[in-house]
Short mmCIF file of C-alpha atoms in Angstrom, two decimals:
data_model
loop_
_atom_site.label_atom_id
_atom_site.label_comp_id
_atom_site.label_asym_id
_atom_site.label_seq_id
_atom_site.Cartn_x
_atom_site.Cartn_y
_atom_site.Cartn_z
CA UNK J 262 17.56 -1.47 -11.00
CA UNK J 263 16.15 1.94 -11.87
CA UNK J 264 14.71 0.67 -15.18
CA UNK J 265 13.16 -2.30 -13.38
CA UNK J 266 11.64 -0.01 -10.75
CA UNK J 267 10.08 2.15 -13.45
CA UNK J 268 8.70 -0.95 -15.18
CA UNK J 269 7.26 -2.21 -11.90
CA UNK J 270 5.53 1.12 -11.29
CA UNK J 271 4.07 1.22 -14.81
CA UNK J 272 2.71 -2.32 -14.57
CA UNK J 273 1.31 -1.75 -11.08
CA UNK J 274 -0.34 1.51 -12.14
CA UNK J 275 -1.92 -0.19 -15.18
CA UNK J 276 -3.44 -2.89 -12.96
CA UNK J 277 -4.67 -0.40 -10.35
CA UNK J 278 -6.42 1.92 -12.82
CA UNK J 279 -9.53 -0.30 -13.18
CA UNK J 280 -9.85 -0.32 -9.38
CA UNK J 281 -9.86 3.50 -9.48
CA UNK J 282 -6.99 3.97 -7.08
CA UNK J 283 -3.43 5.25 -7.21
CA UNK J 284 -0.42 3.26 -5.96
CA UNK J 285 -0.06 5.71 -3.04
CA UNK J 286 -3.73 5.34 -2.09
CA UNK J 287 -3.35 1.57 -2.35
CA UNK J 288 -0.42 1.66 0.05
CA UNK J 289 -2.35 3.83 2.51
CA UNK J 290 -5.39 1.51 2.44
CA UNK J 291 -3.19 -1.53 3.06
CA UNK J 292 -1.47 0.31 5.91
CA UNK J 293 -4.77 1.28 7.56
CA UNK J 294 -5.88 -2.37 7.31
CA UNK J 295 -2.62 -3.58 8.90
CA UNK J 296 -3.27 -1.70 12.16
CA UNK J 297 -5.18 -3.56 14.86
CA UNK J 298 -7.35 -0.53 15.54
CA UNK J 299 -8.05 2.54 13.40
CA UNK J 300 -4.79 4.52 13.30
CA UNK J 301 -4.23 8.20 13.86
CA UNK J 302 -2.98 10.30 10.94
CA UNK J 303 0.38 10.62 12.71
CA UNK J 304 0.61 6.81 13.00
CA UNK J 305 0.06 6.50 9.25
CA UNK J 306 2.64 9.17 8.43
CA UNK J 307 5.22 7.44 10.63
CA UNK J 308 4.52 3.97 9.21
CA UNK J 309 4.60 5.24 5.61
CA UNK J 310 7.63 7.44 6.32
CA UNK J 311 6.01 10.51 4.79
CA UNK J 312 5.09 13.96 6.05
CA UNK J 313 1.65 14.26 7.68
CA UNK J 314 0.41 16.54 4.89
CA UNK J 315 0.89 13.71 2.37
CA UNK J 316 -1.30 11.43 4.50
CA UNK J 317 -3.96 14.15 4.74
CA UNK J 318 -4.12 14.42 0.94
CA UNK J 319 -4.37 10.65 0.52
CA UNK J 320 -7.05 10.33 3.20
CA UNK J 321 -8.99 13.20 1.59
CA UNK J 322 -9.11 11.34 -1.72
CA UNK J 323 -10.00 8.00 -0.16
CA UNK J 324 -12.66 9.62 2.02
CA UNK J 325 -14.22 11.35 -0.99
CA UNK J 326 -14.37 7.94 -2.71
CA UNK J 327 -16.01 6.44 0.40
CA UNK J 328 -13.15 4.04 1.14
CA UNK J 329 -12.18 5.46 4.54
CA UNK J 330 -13.77 7.75 7.09
CA UNK J 331 -12.43 10.00 9.78
CA UNK J 332 -13.74 9.11 13.22
CA UNK J 333 -13.17 10.76 16.59
CA UNK J 334 -11.09 8.82 19.08
CA UNK J 335 -13.41 7.65 21.88
CA UNK J 336 -10.78 8.49 24.53
CA UNK J 337 -9.51 11.82 23.20
CA UNK J 338 -11.76 14.20 21.27
CA UNK J 339 -8.77 15.99 19.73
CA UNK J 340 -7.58 12.81 17.99
CA UNK J 341 -9.02 11.68 14.68
CA UNK J 342 -8.70 8.06 13.63
CA UNK J 343 -8.94 6.65 10.12
CA UNK J 344 -11.32 3.74 9.61
CA UNK J 345 -11.88 1.52 6.60
CA UNK J 346 -15.41 1.52 5.25
CA UNK J 347 -17.12 -1.46 3.65
CA UNK J 348 -16.17 0.04 0.28
CA UNK J 349 -12.56 0.28 1.50
CA UNK J 350 -12.54 -3.40 2.47
CA UNK J 351 -14.00 -4.31 -0.94
CA UNK J 352 -11.30 -2.22 -2.60
CA UNK J 353 -8.64 -4.10 -0.63
CA UNK J 354 -9.98 -7.37 -2.05
CA UNK J 355 -9.82 -5.93 -5.57
CA UNK J 356 -6.29 -4.68 -4.88
CA UNK J 357 -5.10 -8.15 -3.90
CA UNK J 358 -6.29 -9.48 -7.27
CA UNK J 359 -4.77 -6.53 -9.15
CA UNK J 360 -1.43 -6.96 -7.36
CA UNK J 361 -1.35 -10.69 -8.14
CA UNK J 362 -2.06 -9.94 -11.81
CA UNK J 363 0.68 -7.28 -11.84
CA UNK J 364 3.14 -9.73 -10.26
CA UNK J 365 2.29 -12.31 -12.91
CA UNK J 366 2.93 -9.73 -15.67
CA UNK J 367 6.26 -8.78 -14.11
CA UNK J 368 7.40 -12.37 -13.60
CA UNK J 369 6.00 -13.75 -16.89
CA UNK J 370 9.41 -13.89 -18.65
CA UNK J 371 10.88 -16.10 -15.88
CA UNK J 372 10.74 -19.85 -15.51
CA UNK J 373 9.65 -21.41 -12.21
CA UNK J 374 13.29 -22.04 -11.28
CA UNK J 375 14.27 -18.44 -12.12
CA UNK J 376 11.39 -17.16 -9.97
CA UNK J 377 12.62 -19.28 -7.07
CA UNK J 378 16.16 -17.94 -7.44
CA UNK J 379 14.88 -14.36 -7.75
CA UNK J 380 12.81 -14.81 -4.58
CA UNK J 381 15.90 -15.88 -2.68
CA UNK J 382 17.96 -12.99 -4.04
CA UNK J 383 15.29 -10.43 -3.20
CA UNK J 384 14.95 -11.83 0.30
CA UNK J 385 18.71 -11.48 0.77
CA UNK J 386 18.54 -7.85 -0.37
CA UNK J 387 15.51 -6.94 1.75
CA UNK J 388 16.69 -8.75 4.89
CA UNK J 389 20.49 -8.90 4.75
CA UNK J 390 20.89 -10.14 8.32
CA UNK J 391 22.66 -8.51 11.29
CA UNK J 392 25.97 -7.85 9.57
CA UNK J 393 24.49 -6.29 6.41
CA UNK J 394 21.63 -4.20 7.83
CA UNK J 395 21.25 -0.45 8.00
#
């Protein structure tokens, strides 16, 4: 499992390099997009299960690249929200293509039937049901 995880990270990183984004930045962009309204930094840290300082560093990099912007909350001046920019939305589209290409590279050695079986096994591991959950 550890060797597979390393391989997955290498392949993903290789496909993300042309987009000019790290896997962690990719995850943050996707997380920002998943919120119904621009999230607070604390919301992002909680959702990503990281310390707030890690989110700050990621937002700094994405903001410098013009992919997100910090915006004041209209209801509370002390709160800063993170918004996607047009460049951020374009990057998300590029990321979808890069992730699909990475998945194809990872799954290339498998037949269609093996992919189907693997999908079922991974689903069972990710969502073990009420008796097997954490």
